[in-house]
Amino acid sequence: MTAPIRVAIVGMGKIAHDQHLPSIAGDDNFTLAATVSSRGEGVGDLPHYRTLAELLASDTPVDAVALCTPPQVRYDLASAAIAAGKHVFLEKPPGATLAEVALLEAQAVEAGVTLFASWHSRYAAGVAPARAWLAGRKILSAAIVWREDVRVWHPGQDWIWAPGGLGVFDPGINALSIATAILPPFFLVDGTLSLPANREAPIAADLKFRDAAGVPVTMDLDWRQTGPQSWDISVETDAGTLKLEKGGAVLTLPGAAPQVAEDREYPGLYARFAELVRAGTRDVDTAPLRLVADAFLRAHRKAVEPFVE
Amino acid sequence: MTAPIRVAIVGMGKIAHDQHLPSIAGDDNFTLAATVSSRGEGVGDLPHYRTLAELLASDTPVDAVALCTPPQVRYDLASAAIAAGKHVFLEKPPGATLAEVALLEAQAVEAGVTLFASWHSRYAAGVAPARAWLAGRKILSAAIVWREDVRVWHPGQDWIWAPGGLGVFDPGINALSIATAILPPFFLVDGTLSLPANREAPIAADLKFRDAAGVPVTMDLDWRQTGPQSWDISVETDAGTLKLEKGGAVLTLPGAAPQVAEDREYPGLYARFAELVRAGTRDVDTAPLRLVADAFLRAHRKAVEPFVE
């Protein structure tokens, strides 16, 4: 039997508590070895450190770290962990820039450790069957509608509005992580980002992409949605319309009843991370972040009313 | 003796006339086979077409195309040329988005043709010796200062101010193409883009990058420079300061006189293109464009006074 991978979580915010802790606890491939958080919240009797540097300098043995901090500070943490020979699990987005993620990948190759740029929405229950069904069809168009209430989902997260925090693309990149997994490669041809007059990141976006065959992919992102929330992708094909709803959790194929399955996104990510560590390899797909960077580079911008939380 | 590569130029603007025509004429590896321009300017008695589609449908034999159009329309032209089995030389920047360039590369691999994302400044006379000299030194810091008068260098080029046209990064990306060739990999950590109130692209930028070792690389871009113009990179090392001036044409090593050589940037690009075509391979380095996309993604923005040409 293989020894479990001793993992430390760095950044004990909401996602660490809601997803990483239970996923690690539920996976025999892993054992939680330590936590790191400037706010000093430990888990039970486990070793706890204020900084990653303190953990790496300690005698607590760890094989891997899961970085759950905001993306703006992720490079230094990942780079230090790689230099110490640790495998690294990056929350999404994998960094604040594309260049830093490319550099981390080169460092991980050099150090011979695993680097995993995770995209949790790709492990939503409907995604793999959607990809399999689409593989045999001619795609005519696709539409992404991702509309949520930022006040509900991101209360007090100032980093999300700062440069590198992506604004409405923080949830929108989840949609792009699914779309890039189920559709042929596509790129931005036009679009508009809406920026509140008092913020540095977009609160909404209306984007037009296309693929090599000219198939249009539209994206409607909005953080000002109250009432019903939408995290939906629909794909028109020559065999009818495929619908992925609730962030990929519910798949409806033409003429069939909706398929719903248990949420296994983070367990799926940890299973993949274990597979990469055991195989001694990496998975650093930056396609979703590249599309966001392209939108910042290529889209028009318009000022909209200030956002006050 | 190998037959010359029959090349067509698409987009007969300033750069085609100033650089591509004389470079092709001066290189035995190439023969100019046709020109394409919506404005109907041909070259001597050579076949001339209004569109690339007309050229590809004609009986004029061509092996390769050089795309000198604005980046916003480059994908469709390159994709059509690749699909027709032609080798493709892309002017800089290689596209309006990173995703479209990645897709073109995949198409070129599939079609077995050459795709060359050209960066002319990398062929400036001082660049190769600068890289060689720096390879043996410890780099302490680097500073890029690229200040020119947009009214002099880009009169009437509306596309350059449109999304995808890059604004002041149109010249600035030349500096980044040199810096990425002579320095270890670096990424953006902070910065500010200055946008005229009536334009969609930056007229100036003040950026801070760093490399994996923490070495700072600063970039000062400004299109509002009158009087003396600057296209300079200086690199502080443990053996003194290296200076590249005039866009890489003049190299000054510590304690030595400035080295000046004839401008061979475009002849260098065509020699490289011939080498790639003969070897049946590709050179699609998007690192300079990736740094620009990162700047649009990650930097702060401030409004500055309107720019009126």
XYZ file of C-alpha atoms in Angstrom:
618
model
C 0.000 0.000 0.000
C 1.201 3.465 -0.883
C 1.718 5.959 1.929
C -0.767 8.828 1.910
C 0.382 12.203 0.597
C 0.898 14.575 3.523
C -0.712 17.838 2.479
C -0.801 21.277 4.107
C -3.476 23.838 3.308
C -2.259 27.413 2.924
C -4.952 30.093 3.267
C -7.774 28.988 5.578
C -10.601 30.957 4.009
C -14.072 29.876 2.963
C -13.002 27.552 0.141
C -10.508 25.751 2.399
C -13.169 25.054 5.024
C -16.030 24.294 2.656
C -14.182 22.136 0.168
C -10.532 21.316 0.808
C -10.838 20.021 4.372
C -13.708 17.587 3.680
C -12.181 16.446 0.362
C -8.839 15.647 2.005
C -10.607 13.927 4.907
C -12.562 11.794 2.451
C -9.654 10.674 0.285
C -7.325 7.869 1.440
C -4.638 9.207 -0.872
C -4.166 12.172 1.465
C -3.632 13.038 5.068
C -3.841 16.592 6.343
C -0.438 17.402 7.841
C -0.674 21.092 8.750
C -2.439 24.371 8.090
C -1.080 27.833 7.362
C -2.994 31.035 7.939
C -2.001 34.510 9.079
C -5.168 34.592 11.160
C -4.057 31.685 13.282
C -6.957 29.306 12.796
C -5.718 25.721 13.105
C -7.554 22.451 12.652
C -7.846 20.324 15.790
C -4.436 19.339 17.158
C -2.635 19.604 13.831
C 0.459 21.786 13.494
C -0.463 25.307 12.485
C 1.814 28.045 11.127
C 1.380 31.735 10.432
C 3.344 31.589 7.191
C 4.391 29.010 4.640
C 8.027 29.920 5.333
C 7.544 28.872 8.978
C 6.047 25.561 7.906
C 8.870 24.886 5.431
C 11.461 25.712 8.108
C 9.746 23.445 10.666
C 10.157 19.732 11.272
C 6.551 19.008 10.240
C 6.850 16.644 7.284
C 4.721 17.583 4.273
C 4.790 16.294 0.714
C 2.392 18.777 -0.837
C 0.653 22.105 -0.307
C -2.760 23.294 -1.452
C -2.716 27.065 -2.044
C -6.091 28.633 -1.283
C -4.937 32.257 -0.986
C -5.990 35.058 -3.352
C -4.203 34.817 -6.720
C -2.204 38.019 -6.250
C 0.057 36.361 -3.654
C 0.106 32.859 -5.071
C 3.326 33.010 -7.088
C 5.674 33.542 -4.134
C 4.029 30.781 -2.119
C 4.067 28.309 -4.997
C 7.633 29.164 -5.925
C 8.837 28.674 -2.339
C 6.996 25.358 -2.039
C 8.427 24.100 -5.332
C 11.933 25.155 -4.288
C 11.432 23.100 -1.095
C 10.525 20.059 -3.212
C 6.795 20.099 -2.434
C 4.001 19.211 -4.837
C 1.630 22.128 -5.361
C -2.147 22.294 -5.830
C -3.198 25.747 -7.066
C -6.735 26.991 -6.495
C -8.254 28.772 -9.480
C -7.158 31.020 -11.083
C -3.602 29.625 -10.931
C -2.060 33.098 -10.719
C -2.538 36.795 -11.284
C -0.702 36.693 -14.624
C -0.048 34.137 -17.347
C 3.704 34.709 -17.282
C 4.040 33.808 -13.602
C 2.158 30.530 -14.126
C 4.423 29.637 -17.059
C 7.414 30.342 -14.839
C 6.027 28.178 -12.023
C 5.526 25.344 -14.471
C 9.158 25.607 -15.586
C 10.268 25.608 -11.947
C 8.154 22.525 -11.186
C 9.619 20.681 -14.179
C 13.111 21.608 -13.013
C 12.395 20.485 -9.425
C 10.633 17.316 -10.531
C 7.485 18.053 -8.521
C 3.804 18.085 -9.421
C 2.066 21.375 -10.195
C -1.701 21.218 -10.607
C -3.642 24.230 -11.865
C -7.070 23.178 -10.658
C -10.386 24.101 -12.300
C -13.069 22.713 -10.012
C -15.989 23.293 -12.393
C -14.469 20.830 -14.855
C -15.282 18.149 -12.265
C -18.967 19.090 -12.064
C -21.111 16.014 -12.669
C -22.423 16.996 -16.102
C -19.146 18.018 -17.709
C -17.593 14.672 -18.629
C -20.838 13.267 -20.116
C -21.432 16.571 -21.951
C -17.982 16.367 -23.513
C -18.541 12.757 -24.534
C -21.950 13.525 -26.090
C -20.663 16.585 -27.977
C -17.675 14.707 -29.390
C -19.944 12.991 -31.919
C -22.004 16.047 -32.911
C -21.697 19.040 -35.172
C -21.780 22.142 -32.973
C -23.726 25.111 -34.354
C -23.377 27.616 -31.514
C -22.854 27.865 -27.773
C -24.031 30.363 -25.183
C -22.703 30.901 -21.677
C -24.936 32.766 -19.211
C -23.346 33.277 -15.800
C -25.358 35.719 -13.698
C -25.038 35.867 -9.936
C -25.322 38.311 -7.060
C -21.843 39.354 -5.985
C -23.161 40.529 -2.622
C -24.272 36.982 -1.837
C -21.274 35.075 -3.140
C -18.316 37.368 -2.510
C -19.091 39.501 0.548
C -16.160 41.614 1.698
C -13.691 40.097 -0.780
C -11.803 43.259 -1.659
C -9.057 41.327 -3.447
C -11.563 40.214 -6.054
C -12.034 43.827 -7.204
C -8.321 44.617 -7.292
C -6.204 44.124 -10.436
C -5.412 40.416 -10.644
C -8.633 39.567 -8.833
C -10.567 39.289 -12.127
C -13.868 40.797 -10.938
C -16.843 39.037 -12.533
C -14.398 36.703 -14.254
C -13.696 35.093 -10.886
C -16.934 33.105 -11.338
C -16.845 33.538 -15.132
C -13.553 31.679 -15.393
C -15.393 28.618 -14.056
C -17.673 28.777 -17.102
C -14.625 29.158 -19.341
C -12.976 26.179 -17.676
C -16.008 24.080 -18.633
C -16.370 25.539 -22.124
C -12.701 24.940 -22.929
C -13.151 21.326 -21.799
C -16.235 20.514 -23.893
C -15.910 22.719 -27.016
C -13.249 22.991 -29.740
C -10.717 25.805 -29.097
C -12.261 29.289 -29.388
C -10.996 32.854 -29.177
C -12.370 36.335 -28.549
C -13.455 38.438 -31.521
C -15.345 41.250 -29.806
C -16.924 42.208 -26.530
C -17.481 44.760 -23.815
C -16.440 44.824 -20.168
C -18.569 46.925 -17.777
C -16.563 48.612 -15.029
C -18.135 50.331 -12.034
C -16.786 53.871 -11.814
C -15.329 53.147 -8.363
C -13.781 49.733 -9.082
C -10.848 48.377 -11.062
C -12.412 45.100 -12.175
C -15.457 44.404 -14.361
C -18.870 43.749 -12.835
C -20.269 42.443 -16.124
C -19.076 41.322 -19.539
C -20.694 40.627 -22.895
C -18.295 38.663 -25.072
C -18.291 37.101 -28.505
C -15.923 34.244 -29.241
C -15.652 31.938 -32.261
C -13.882 28.718 -33.084
C -11.789 27.773 -36.112
C -14.927 26.737 -38.002
C -16.600 30.080 -37.301
C -19.011 28.649 -34.720
C -20.053 31.472 -32.368
C -19.692 31.190 -28.599
C -21.278 33.999 -26.596
C -20.736 34.821 -22.938
C -23.043 36.898 -20.762
C -21.488 37.531 -17.349
C -23.184 39.674 -14.739
C -22.625 40.132 -11.024
C -25.694 42.337 -10.547
C -28.214 39.512 -10.729
C -30.768 39.365 -7.952
C -33.452 36.694 -7.713
C -32.788 33.498 -9.653
C -29.085 32.919 -10.367
C -27.769 31.426 -13.628
C -24.697 29.322 -14.251
C -25.721 27.818 -17.563
C -24.118 26.746 -20.828
C -26.245 25.700 -23.784
C -24.826 24.165 -26.938
C -26.850 23.964 -30.158
C -25.946 20.955 -32.279
C -27.236 19.117 -35.326
C -28.809 16.667 -32.862
C -30.559 19.247 -30.683
C -29.615 21.416 -27.728
C -27.433 20.303 -24.840
C -27.913 22.210 -21.589
C -25.533 22.338 -18.648
C -27.078 24.145 -15.697
C -26.174 24.981 -12.103
C -22.485 25.347 -12.917
C -22.288 22.042 -14.746
C -24.084 19.983 -12.107
C -27.216 19.348 -14.180
C -26.972 18.020 -17.729
C -29.953 17.863 -20.062
C -29.561 16.137 -23.417
C -32.139 16.577 -26.193
C -35.373 14.712 -25.419
C -34.067 13.385 -22.110
C -34.732 14.212 -18.479
C -32.176 16.328 -16.602
C -29.335 14.286 -15.098
C -28.424 15.330 -11.585
C -25.628 13.799 -9.539
C -23.951 14.416 -6.225
C -21.436 17.287 -6.132
C -18.008 15.669 -6.394
C -16.007 18.625 -7.771
C -13.348 18.882 -5.086
C -13.099 15.139 -4.461
C -12.523 14.906 -8.226
C -9.768 17.517 -8.033
C -8.011 15.709 -5.196
C -8.260 12.378 -7.019
C -6.625 14.044 -10.015
C -3.934 15.633 -7.822
C -3.120 12.224 -6.294
C -2.888 10.724 -9.791
C -0.458 13.463 -10.876
C 1.696 13.111 -7.756
C 1.843 9.307 -8.089
C 2.744 9.645 -11.789
C 5.312 12.376 -11.100
C 3.798 14.756 -13.624
C 1.963 18.092 -13.971
C -1.334 19.557 -15.247
C -1.076 23.290 -15.875
C -3.758 24.250 -18.372
C -3.968 28.039 -18.553
C -6.536 28.202 -21.380
C -9.317 29.661 -19.163
C -7.047 32.396 -17.759
C -5.706 33.094 -21.245
C -9.235 33.786 -22.476
C -9.772 36.203 -19.590
C -6.496 37.992 -20.313
C -7.536 38.179 -23.978
C -10.827 39.774 -22.911
C -8.993 42.423 -20.886
C -6.674 42.968 -23.865
C -9.200 42.946 -26.684
C -12.657 43.950 -25.421
C -14.146 47.425 -25.255
C -14.761 48.922 -21.816
C -17.633 50.976 -20.579
C -18.153 52.719 -17.265
C -21.242 51.745 -15.303
C -22.666 52.932 -12.005
C -20.462 52.610 -8.914
C -20.703 49.384 -6.945
C -21.222 49.850 -3.234
C -21.321 46.669 -1.210
C 20.410 24.408 -55.634
C 17.124 24.847 -53.754
C 14.317 26.667 -55.530
C 13.462 30.047 -54.011
C 10.383 30.289 -51.801
C 7.637 32.091 -53.706
C 6.184 34.589 -51.257
C 3.189 36.927 -51.470
C 2.867 40.021 -49.296
C -0.601 40.668 -47.875
C -1.237 44.239 -46.701
C 0.813 46.761 -48.682
C 1.195 49.421 -45.994
C 4.264 51.245 -44.748
C 6.035 48.248 -43.244
C 5.589 46.190 -46.420
C 7.150 48.901 -48.559
C 9.872 49.960 -46.130
C 11.005 46.527 -44.990
C 9.420 43.462 -46.579
C 9.933 44.364 -50.248
C 13.653 45.200 -49.933
C 14.319 42.224 -47.634
C 12.703 39.789 -50.067
C 14.533 41.406 -52.986
C 17.834 41.034 -51.144
C 17.458 37.377 -50.146
C 18.108 34.587 -52.668
C 15.946 32.264 -50.592
C 12.861 34.198 -51.725
C 11.175 35.493 -54.813
C 8.215 37.875 -54.638
C 5.324 36.110 -56.365
C 2.350 38.419 -55.802
C 0.915 41.190 -53.669
C -2.479 41.537 -52.002
C -4.031 44.848 -50.991
C -7.571 46.150 -50.975
C -6.230 49.459 -52.209
C -4.953 47.911 -55.395
C -1.291 48.877 -55.270
C 0.744 46.265 -57.132
C 4.501 45.971 -57.540
C 5.744 46.290 -61.123
C 4.291 43.619 -63.382
C 3.692 41.087 -60.602
C 0.239 39.587 -60.094
C -1.842 41.667 -57.709
C -5.055 40.716 -55.926
C -7.597 42.621 -53.882
C -7.995 39.809 -51.324
C -6.045 36.795 -50.132
C -9.010 34.617 -51.141
C -8.605 35.801 -54.747
C -4.905 34.986 -54.680
C -5.530 31.517 -53.227
C -8.197 30.843 -55.876
C -5.910 32.007 -58.703
C -3.314 30.077 -60.684
C -0.463 32.208 -59.321
C 1.827 29.753 -57.533
C 2.884 30.809 -54.032
C 4.589 28.827 -51.267
C 4.286 31.397 -48.488
C 2.544 34.587 -47.417
C 3.794 37.461 -45.291
C 0.897 39.057 -43.390
C 1.458 42.781 -42.861
C -2.136 43.751 -42.048
C -3.281 45.096 -38.660
C -3.477 42.337 -36.015
C -7.269 42.503 -35.677
C -7.775 40.835 -39.076
C -4.734 38.565 -39.071
C -6.329 35.350 -37.796
C -8.679 34.811 -40.742
C -5.929 35.503 -43.261
C -3.440 33.224 -41.547
C -5.987 30.467 -41.074
C -6.997 30.576 -44.756
C -3.362 30.534 -45.876
C -2.551 27.585 -43.613
C -5.617 25.705 -44.849
C -4.330 26.245 -48.401
C -0.975 24.715 -47.408
C 1.003 27.962 -47.395
C 3.787 28.871 -44.989
C 2.938 31.998 -42.995
C 5.086 34.896 -41.780
C 3.201 36.982 -39.198
C 4.143 40.604 -38.593
C 4.198 41.590 -34.920
C 2.093 41.236 -32.848
C 1.107 37.791 -34.176
C -2.583 38.345 -33.417
C -5.110 40.332 -31.466
C -5.447 37.619 -28.807
C -3.271 34.864 -27.375
C -5.908 32.188 -27.946
C -6.100 32.819 -31.693
C -2.318 32.513 -32.041
C -2.342 29.218 -30.134
C -5.069 27.996 -32.483
C -3.089 29.064 -35.558
C -0.076 27.175 -34.256
C -2.171 24.020 -33.844
C -3.517 24.458 -37.384
C -0.013 24.913 -38.786
C 1.193 21.765 -37.017
C -1.790 19.865 -38.408
C -1.196 21.184 -41.936
C 2.561 20.628 -41.747
C 3.400 24.211 -42.709
C 5.675 26.825 -41.184
C 4.232 29.532 -38.939
C 6.614 32.286 -37.904
C 5.593 34.846 -35.278
C 8.171 37.482 -36.114
C 9.673 39.976 -33.642
C 11.876 42.255 -35.719
C 13.570 43.977 -32.773
C 15.125 40.683 -31.717
C 17.224 40.962 -34.884
C 18.571 44.410 -34.023
C 22.364 44.393 -34.176
C 23.001 44.666 -30.431
C 20.605 41.985 -29.225
C 22.563 38.785 -29.893
C 25.836 40.135 -28.414
C 23.906 41.558 -25.439
C 22.386 38.143 -24.743
C 25.777 36.474 -25.018
C 27.420 38.979 -22.672
C 24.618 38.780 -20.084
C 24.675 34.983 -20.054
C 27.824 35.008 -17.931
C 26.789 37.798 -15.518
C 24.668 38.212 -12.420
C 21.824 40.577 -13.297
C 20.868 43.083 -10.586
C 18.121 45.055 -12.332
C 16.887 46.106 -15.756
C 15.104 49.213 -16.986
C 13.226 49.674 -20.250
C 12.550 53.248 -21.388
C 10.574 53.482 -24.619
C 9.383 57.039 -25.264
C 8.356 58.214 -28.688
C 6.037 60.690 -30.379
C 2.984 58.827 -31.639
C 2.171 61.676 -34.032
C 5.467 61.104 -35.814
C 5.509 57.308 -35.886
C 1.854 56.329 -36.204
C 0.026 59.093 -38.071
C -3.576 58.213 -38.921
C -3.320 54.613 -37.698
C -6.767 54.335 -36.103
C -6.456 50.557 -35.707
C -3.623 51.055 -33.246
C -5.995 52.784 -30.802
C -8.753 50.186 -31.159
C -8.981 47.135 -28.873
C -6.461 44.605 -30.166
C -4.273 47.413 -31.529
C -2.296 47.617 -28.244
C -1.818 51.402 -28.142
C 1.613 52.319 -26.755
C 2.379 48.612 -26.494
C 2.608 48.485 -30.285
C 6.133 49.920 -29.977
C 6.459 48.680 -26.382
C 6.105 45.074 -27.449
C 9.326 45.526 -29.421
C 11.101 46.293 -26.155
C 9.493 43.258 -24.550
C 10.572 41.092 -27.474
C 14.178 42.136 -26.786
C 13.906 41.861 -22.998
C 12.419 38.357 -23.184
C 15.325 37.358 -25.436
C 18.146 38.653 -23.241
C 16.820 38.348 -19.648
C 15.593 35.381 -17.574
C 11.775 34.989 -17.611
C 9.959 37.801 -15.800
C 6.352 38.638 -14.947
C 4.263 41.652 -13.992
C 3.801 42.468 -10.322
C 2.327 45.961 -10.494
C 1.841 48.874 -12.810
C -0.388 51.544 -14.271
C -1.734 52.079 -17.762
C -2.638 55.648 -18.774
C -5.661 55.886 -21.057
C -6.690 59.063 -22.869
C -10.328 59.825 -22.040
C -11.260 59.552 -25.740
C -9.319 56.388 -26.612
C -9.532 52.672 -25.851
C -5.820 51.908 -25.732
C -3.092 53.188 -23.409
C -0.896 56.137 -24.379
C 1.580 55.399 -21.578
C 2.442 52.665 -19.108
C 4.579 52.392 -15.986
C 5.178 48.733 -15.168
C 7.076 46.720 -12.598
C 8.122 43.187 -13.422
C 10.383 40.766 -11.571
C 12.071 37.477 -12.312
C 12.190 34.259 -10.299
C 15.197 35.546 -8.341
C 13.367 38.765 -7.445
C 15.401 40.922 -9.855
C 13.302 43.988 -10.787
C 12.588 44.912 -14.401
C 10.896 48.277 -14.900
C 9.225 49.576 -18.047
C 8.482 53.209 -18.843
C 6.417 53.529 -22.006
C 5.193 56.866 -23.300
C 3.780 57.994 -26.625
C 3.710 61.681 -25.671
C 7.448 62.221 -26.046
C 8.497 65.192 -28.142
C 12.107 66.113 -28.817
C 14.640 63.289 -28.334
C 13.125 59.827 -28.598
C 14.175 56.878 -26.412
C 14.173 53.179 -27.200
C 16.607 52.048 -24.531
C 17.175 49.082 -22.252
C 19.801 49.169 -19.532
C 20.820 46.166 -17.475
C 22.766 46.506 -14.235
C 25.056 43.565 -13.553
C 27.838 42.592 -11.197
C 30.214 43.516 -14.027
C 28.739 46.945 -14.743
C 25.898 48.339 -16.844
C 24.979 47.105 -20.306
C 23.105 49.588 -22.485
C 21.068 48.824 -25.569
C 19.948 52.006 -27.320
C 18.064 53.009 -30.473
C 15.810 49.977 -30.301
C 18.668 47.537 -29.869
C 20.832 48.903 -32.674
C 23.543 50.316 -30.411
C 25.146 48.198 -27.707
C 27.450 49.646 -25.072
C 29.244 47.282 -22.708
C 30.921 48.549 -19.503
C 34.097 50.482 -20.260
C 33.755 49.991 -24.009
C 32.784 52.232 -26.899
C 29.268 51.909 -28.353
C 28.969 49.209 -31.011
C 26.923 50.271 -34.007
C 26.125 48.058 -36.970
C 24.010 48.233 -40.090
C 20.265 47.656 -39.614
C 19.609 44.042 -40.624
C 16.386 43.387 -38.675
C 14.112 42.389 -41.546
C 16.816 40.582 -43.516
C 17.401 38.645 -40.278
C 13.692 37.804 -40.033
C 13.565 36.563 -43.611
C 16.711 34.473 -43.121
C 15.019 32.904 -40.098
C 11.787 32.342 -42.038
C 13.723 30.583 -44.832
C 15.452 28.410 -42.225
C 12.085 27.425 -40.713
C 10.509 26.663 -44.101
C 13.513 24.560 -45.207
C 13.440 22.683 -41.880
C 9.654 22.230 -42.020
C 9.152 23.693 -38.555
C 7.637 26.636 -36.676
C 8.620 29.504 -34.350
C 5.626 30.902 -32.458
C 6.898 32.586 -29.313
C 4.047 34.543 -27.734
C 5.962 35.635 -24.611
C 5.980 39.354 -25.560
C 2.226 39.407 -26.284
C 1.570 37.425 -23.114
C 3.305 40.113 -21.052
C 1.139 42.767 -22.705
C -2.044 40.777 -22.024
C -0.876 40.370 -18.416
C -0.454 44.157 -18.186
C -4.004 44.730 -19.424
C -5.201 42.080 -16.947
C -3.180 43.055 -13.908
C -2.221 46.745 -14.020
C -4.151 49.691 -12.634
C -5.651 52.147 -15.094
C -5.865 55.884 -14.927
C -7.576 58.351 -17.222
C -5.389 61.035 -18.771
C -6.143 63.934 -21.087
C -7.756 63.154 -24.440
C -5.436 62.482 -27.344
C -6.225 64.468 -30.481
C -4.055 63.696 -33.460
